[in-house]
mmCIF file of C-alpha atoms in Angstrom:
data_model
loop_
_atom_site.group_PDB
_atom_site.id
_atom_site.type_symbol
_atom_site.label_atom_id
_atom_site.label_comp_id
_atom_site.label_asym_id
_atom_site.label_seq_id
_atom_site.Cartn_x
_atom_site.Cartn_y
_atom_site.Cartn_z
ATOM 1 C CA UNK A 1 96.380 112.732 128.611
ATOM 2 C CA UNK A 2 95.613 110.573 124.422
ATOM 3 C CA UNK A 3 97.825 111.680 122.292
ATOM 4 C CA UNK A 4 96.096 111.144 119.352
ATOM 5 C CA UNK A 5 97.600 111.215 115.376
ATOM 6 C CA UNK A 6 95.788 113.273 112.880
ATOM 7 C CA UNK A 7 96.613 112.456 109.257
ATOM 8 C CA UNK A 8 95.972 111.804 105.668
ATOM 9 C CA UNK A 9 96.781 112.334 101.873
ATOM 10 C CA UNK A 10 97.966 115.738 99.852
ATOM 11 C CA UNK A 11 94.649 117.609 99.474
ATOM 12 C CA UNK A 12 92.950 116.075 101.731
ATOM 13 C CA UNK A 13 92.226 118.840 104.071
ATOM 14 C CA UNK A 14 93.996 117.313 107.114
ATOM 15 C CA UNK A 15 94.906 120.669 108.642
ATOM 16 C CA UNK A 16 91.619 122.520 108.520
ATOM 17 C CA UNK A 17 90.204 118.944 110.327
ATOM 18 C CA UNK A 18 93.079 120.176 113.023
ATOM 19 C CA UNK A 19 92.286 123.515 113.008
ATOM 20 C CA UNK A 20 87.974 122.544 113.682
ATOM 21 C CA UNK A 21 89.317 120.749 116.464
ATOM 22 C CA UNK A 22 90.961 123.355 117.989
ATOM 23 C CA UNK A 23 88.648 126.395 117.262
ATOM 24 C CA UNK A 24 85.542 124.304 118.250
ATOM 25 C CA UNK A 25 87.261 121.826 121.101
ATOM 26 C CA UNK A 26 90.257 123.862 122.039
ATOM 27 C CA UNK A 27 92.316 120.906 121.606
ATOM 28 C CA UNK A 28 95.869 122.036 121.110
ATOM 29 C CA UNK A 29 97.020 120.465 117.842
ATOM 30 C CA UNK A 30 101.082 120.069 117.023
ATOM 31 C CA UNK A 31 101.583 120.589 113.166
ATOM 32 C CA UNK A 32 104.621 118.013 112.529
ATOM 33 C CA UNK A 33 105.237 119.219 109.942
ATOM 34 C CA UNK A 34 105.840 122.855 110.369
ATOM 35 C CA UNK A 35 107.821 121.389 113.013
ATOM 36 C CA UNK A 36 110.078 119.054 111.388
ATOM 37 C CA UNK A 37 110.637 122.432 108.752
ATOM 38 C CA UNK A 38 111.535 124.372 111.668
ATOM 39 C CA UNK A 39 113.521 121.865 113.552
ATOM 40 C CA UNK A 40 115.583 121.766 110.101
ATOM 41 C CA UNK A 41 116.928 125.425 110.439
ATOM 42 C CA UNK A 42 117.643 125.791 114.069
ATOM 43 C CA UNK A 43 118.449 122.431 115.261
ATOM 44 C CA UNK A 44 122.020 122.781 115.034
ATOM 45 C CA UNK A 45 123.195 119.116 115.886
ATOM 46 C CA UNK A 46 120.254 118.102 113.043
ATOM 47 C CA UNK A 47 122.018 120.583 110.282
ATOM 48 C CA UNK A 48 125.144 118.963 110.615
ATOM 49 C CA UNK A 49 123.683 115.772 110.410
ATOM 50 C CA UNK A 50 122.197 116.512 107.085
ATOM 51 C CA UNK A 51 125.058 119.056 105.794
ATOM 52 C CA UNK A 52 127.311 115.670 106.573
ATOM 53 C CA UNK A 53 124.556 113.684 105.048
ATOM 54 C CA UNK A 54 123.610 115.385 102.137
ATOM 55 C CA UNK A 55 125.924 117.712 101.713
ATOM 56 C CA UNK A 56 127.405 121.454 102.006
ATOM 57 C CA UNK A 57 125.020 122.244 99.274
ATOM 58 C CA UNK A 58 121.558 121.373 101.690
ATOM 59 C CA UNK A 59 122.000 125.164 103.375
ATOM 60 C CA UNK A 60 121.799 128.406 101.364
ATOM 61 C CA UNK A 61 122.756 131.461 103.418
ATOM 62 C CA UNK A 62 121.772 129.196 106.660
ATOM 63 C CA UNK A 63 118.409 128.142 104.801
ATOM 64 C CA UNK A 64 117.396 124.331 104.455
ATOM 65 C CA UNK A 65 118.003 124.345 100.112
ATOM 66 C CA UNK A 66 114.408 122.513 100.748
ATOM 67 C CA UNK A 67 115.149 122.249 96.174
ATOM 68 C CA UNK A 68 118.561 121.041 96.673
ATOM 69 C CA UNK A 69 117.607 117.922 99.446
ATOM 70 C CA UNK A 70 114.157 117.246 97.405
ATOM 71 C CA UNK A 71 116.035 116.572 94.173
ATOM 72 C CA UNK A 72 118.419 114.370 96.074
ATOM 73 C CA UNK A 73 115.555 112.596 98.357
ATOM 74 C CA UNK A 74 112.341 112.839 95.889
ATOM 75 C CA UNK A 75 113.527 109.777 93.331
ATOM 76 C CA UNK A 76 115.093 108.098 96.021
ATOM 77 C CA UNK A 77 113.930 105.697 98.813
ATOM 78 C CA UNK A 78 116.982 105.432 100.940
ATOM 79 C CA UNK A 79 118.165 109.152 101.073
ATOM 80 C CA UNK A 80 114.946 109.589 102.110
ATOM 81 C CA UNK A 81 114.523 107.396 104.429
ATOM 82 C CA UNK A 82 118.047 108.887 105.311
ATOM 83 C CA UNK A 83 116.829 111.871 106.331
ATOM 84 C CA UNK A 84 113.341 110.986 107.648
ATOM 85 C CA UNK A 85 115.102 109.161 110.167
ATOM 86 C CA UNK A 86 117.468 111.710 111.329
ATOM 87 C CA UNK A 87 113.873 114.560 111.251
ATOM 88 C CA UNK A 88 111.604 112.003 112.638
ATOM 89 C CA UNK A 89 113.959 111.580 115.618
ATOM 90 C CA UNK A 90 113.769 114.910 116.525
ATOM 91 C CA UNK A 91 110.262 115.490 115.763
ATOM 92 C CA UNK A 92 110.234 112.662 118.537
ATOM 93 C CA UNK A 93 111.440 114.658 120.888
ATOM 94 C CA UNK A 94 109.762 118.373 120.140
ATOM 95 C CA UNK A 95 106.843 116.752 120.649
ATOM 96 C CA UNK A 96 107.062 114.904 123.724
ATOM 97 C CA UNK A 97 108.431 117.765 125.541
ATOM 98 C CA UNK A 98 105.159 119.889 123.831
ATOM 99 C CA UNK A 99 103.256 117.517 125.295
ATOM 100 C CA UNK A 100 104.279 117.819 128.355
ATOM 101 C CA UNK A 101 103.108 121.494 128.471
ATOM 102 C CA UNK A 102 99.752 120.109 127.319
ATOM 103 C CA UNK A 103 96.446 120.273 130.005
ATOM 104 C CA UNK A 104 93.668 118.498 128.176
ATOM 105 C CA UNK A 105 92.099 115.372 127.538
ATOM 106 C CA UNK A 106 93.372 114.649 124.855
ATOM 107 C CA UNK A 107 96.311 116.255 122.178
ATOM 108 C CA UNK A 108 96.257 115.884 118.480
ATOM 109 C CA UNK A 109 99.600 115.995 116.158
ATOM 110 C CA UNK A 110 98.719 116.321 112.747
ATOM 111 C CA UNK A 111 101.258 114.525 110.409
ATOM 112 C CA UNK A 112 100.824 113.922 106.222
ATOM 113 C CA UNK A 113 103.188 110.773 106.478
ATOM 114 C CA UNK A 114 102.261 109.902 110.093
ATOM 115 C CA UNK A 115 101.987 106.295 109.253
ATOM 116 C CA UNK A 116 105.017 105.893 106.212
ATOM 117 C CA UNK A 117 107.010 107.378 109.400
ATOM 118 C CA UNK A 118 106.407 104.943 112.042
ATOM 119 C CA UNK A 119 104.719 107.469 114.433
ATOM 120 C CA UNK A 120 101.582 106.339 114.078
ATOM 121 C CA UNK A 121 103.000 103.567 117.152
ATOM 122 C CA UNK A 122 103.443 106.347 119.426
ATOM 123 C CA UNK A 123 100.007 107.181 119.600
ATOM 124 C CA UNK A 124 97.094 106.647 120.913
ATOM 125 C CA UNK A 125 94.700 106.209 118.484
ATOM 126 C CA UNK A 126 94.606 107.572 115.106
ATOM 127 C CA UNK A 127 92.223 109.666 112.735
ATOM 128 C CA UNK A 128 92.512 109.418 109.178
ATOM 129 C CA UNK A 129 91.054 112.309 107.014
ATOM 130 C CA UNK A 130 89.537 110.676 103.741
ATOM 131 C CA UNK A 131 88.364 112.909 99.977
ATOM 132 C CA UNK A 132 88.025 111.624 96.938
ATOM 133 C CA UNK A 133 91.080 111.890 94.568
ATOM 134 C CA UNK A 134 89.330 114.293 91.955
ATOM 135 C CA UNK A 135 88.816 116.564 94.484
ATOM 136 C CA UNK A 136 91.861 115.938 96.547
ATOM 137 C CA UNK A 137 93.985 117.239 93.580
ATOM 138 C CA UNK A 138 91.499 120.266 92.842
ATOM 139 C CA UNK A 139 92.242 121.208 96.517
ATOM 140 C CA UNK A 140 96.054 120.982 95.780
ATOM 141 C CA UNK A 141 96.455 122.644 92.633
ATOM 142 C CA UNK A 142 93.791 125.392 93.800
ATOM 143 C CA UNK A 143 96.084 125.988 96.959
ATOM 144 C CA UNK A 144 100.085 125.302 95.626
ATOM 145 C CA UNK A 145 99.753 126.376 91.708
ATOM 146 C CA UNK A 146 100.966 122.868 91.145
ATOM 147 C CA UNK A 147 99.591 120.685 87.461
ATOM 148 C CA UNK A 148 97.982 117.727 87.975
ATOM 149 C CA UNK A 149 100.688 115.767 87.177
ATOM 150 C CA UNK A 150 102.692 117.128 90.202
ATOM 151 C CA UNK A 151 99.741 116.472 92.162
ATOM 152 C CA UNK A 152 99.677 112.957 91.012
ATOM 153 C CA UNK A 153 103.681 112.880 91.211
ATOM 154 C CA UNK A 154 103.172 113.401 95.510
ATOM 155 C CA UNK A 155 99.870 111.218 95.904
ATOM 156 C CA UNK A 156 102.422 108.320 94.809
ATOM 157 C CA UNK A 157 104.335 109.300 96.899
ATOM 158 C CA UNK A 158 102.126 108.587 100.045
ATOM 159 C CA UNK A 159 100.264 105.442 100.756
ATOM 160 C CA UNK A 160 96.480 105.265 99.466
ATOM 161 C CA UNK A 161 93.316 106.221 101.921
ATOM 162 C CA UNK A 162 92.718 102.764 102.083
ATOM 163 C CA UNK A 163 96.008 101.964 103.548
ATOM 164 C CA UNK A 164 95.824 104.893 105.606
ATOM 165 C CA UNK A 165 92.582 103.576 106.766
ATOM 166 C CA UNK A 166 93.952 100.307 107.841
ATOM 167 C CA UNK A 167 95.455 102.039 110.840
ATOM 168 C CA UNK A 168 92.547 104.750 111.450
ATOM 169 C CA UNK A 169 90.545 104.157 115.003
ATOM 170 C CA UNK A 170 88.315 106.899 112.990
ATOM 171 C CA UNK A 171 88.221 107.967 109.760
ATOM 172 C CA UNK A 172 87.329 111.539 108.908
ATOM 173 C CA UNK A 173 85.151 111.858 105.111
ATOM 174 C CA UNK A 174 86.143 115.278 104.168
ATOM 175 C CA UNK A 175 84.327 114.978 100.692
ATOM 176 C CA UNK A 176 82.038 118.202 100.330
ATOM 177 C CA UNK A 177 79.312 116.957 100.592
ATOM 178 C CA UNK A 178 79.665 114.768 103.880
ATOM 179 C CA UNK A 179 78.785 117.194 107.323
ATOM 180 C CA UNK A 180 82.419 117.523 109.127
ATOM 181 C CA UNK A 181 81.101 118.830 112.563
ATOM 182 C CA UNK A 182 79.095 116.435 112.821
ATOM 183 C CA UNK A 183 82.517 113.234 112.383
ATOM 184 C CA UNK A 184 84.484 115.154 114.491
ATOM 185 C CA UNK A 185 81.358 115.973 117.312
ATOM 186 C CA UNK A 186 81.304 112.405 117.526
ATOM 187 C CA UNK A 187 85.373 111.425 117.829
ATOM 188 C CA UNK A 188 85.622 114.096 120.763
ATOM 189 C CA UNK A 189 82.826 112.815 122.746
ATOM 190 C CA UNK A 190 84.646 109.237 121.897
ATOM 191 C CA UNK A 191 88.139 110.599 123.466
ATOM 192 C CA UNK A 192 86.531 112.435 126.061
ATOM 193 C CA UNK A 193 85.173 109.198 127.503
ATOM 194 C CA UNK A 194 87.817 107.197 127.105
#
């Protein structure tokens, strides 16, 4: 079974692309970002490690205090790396277990920072979702009620499409004018022939 990484910058539409793979071709999707949040709230060993590393304020009422943690890691690459190292190991383990339960030609792990985290090295193929910057900004403002400045700040923390696409075997252009179904069908056909 092939393990396919699906990634893209904020607002690129990677979740929509993942849903299409799932709905049209019944491909199982592992949403790494959602899994990470769940693991950070349920894995007692990880919770202890986060508290030990970042302080008791990391959890409030037994729930991850994302606001507190974001303030620590957002502008501190060393602290962000510490957090990522703690969380990514657990997500990798959860993904491996999940893969064992699937029975398809391939599975997809959807992750915003697939390349940045190094998780792409554990995949057989990488799909990158690309979209023009202004369209991505507009999508995120509409979806998350953020300001342009907040979206741009998030974007600076992620790889550019050009950098991300260097690691990709396939690039899906999601610019609201190019048909995504045809692009997904072409990729699906190549993956099941593999």
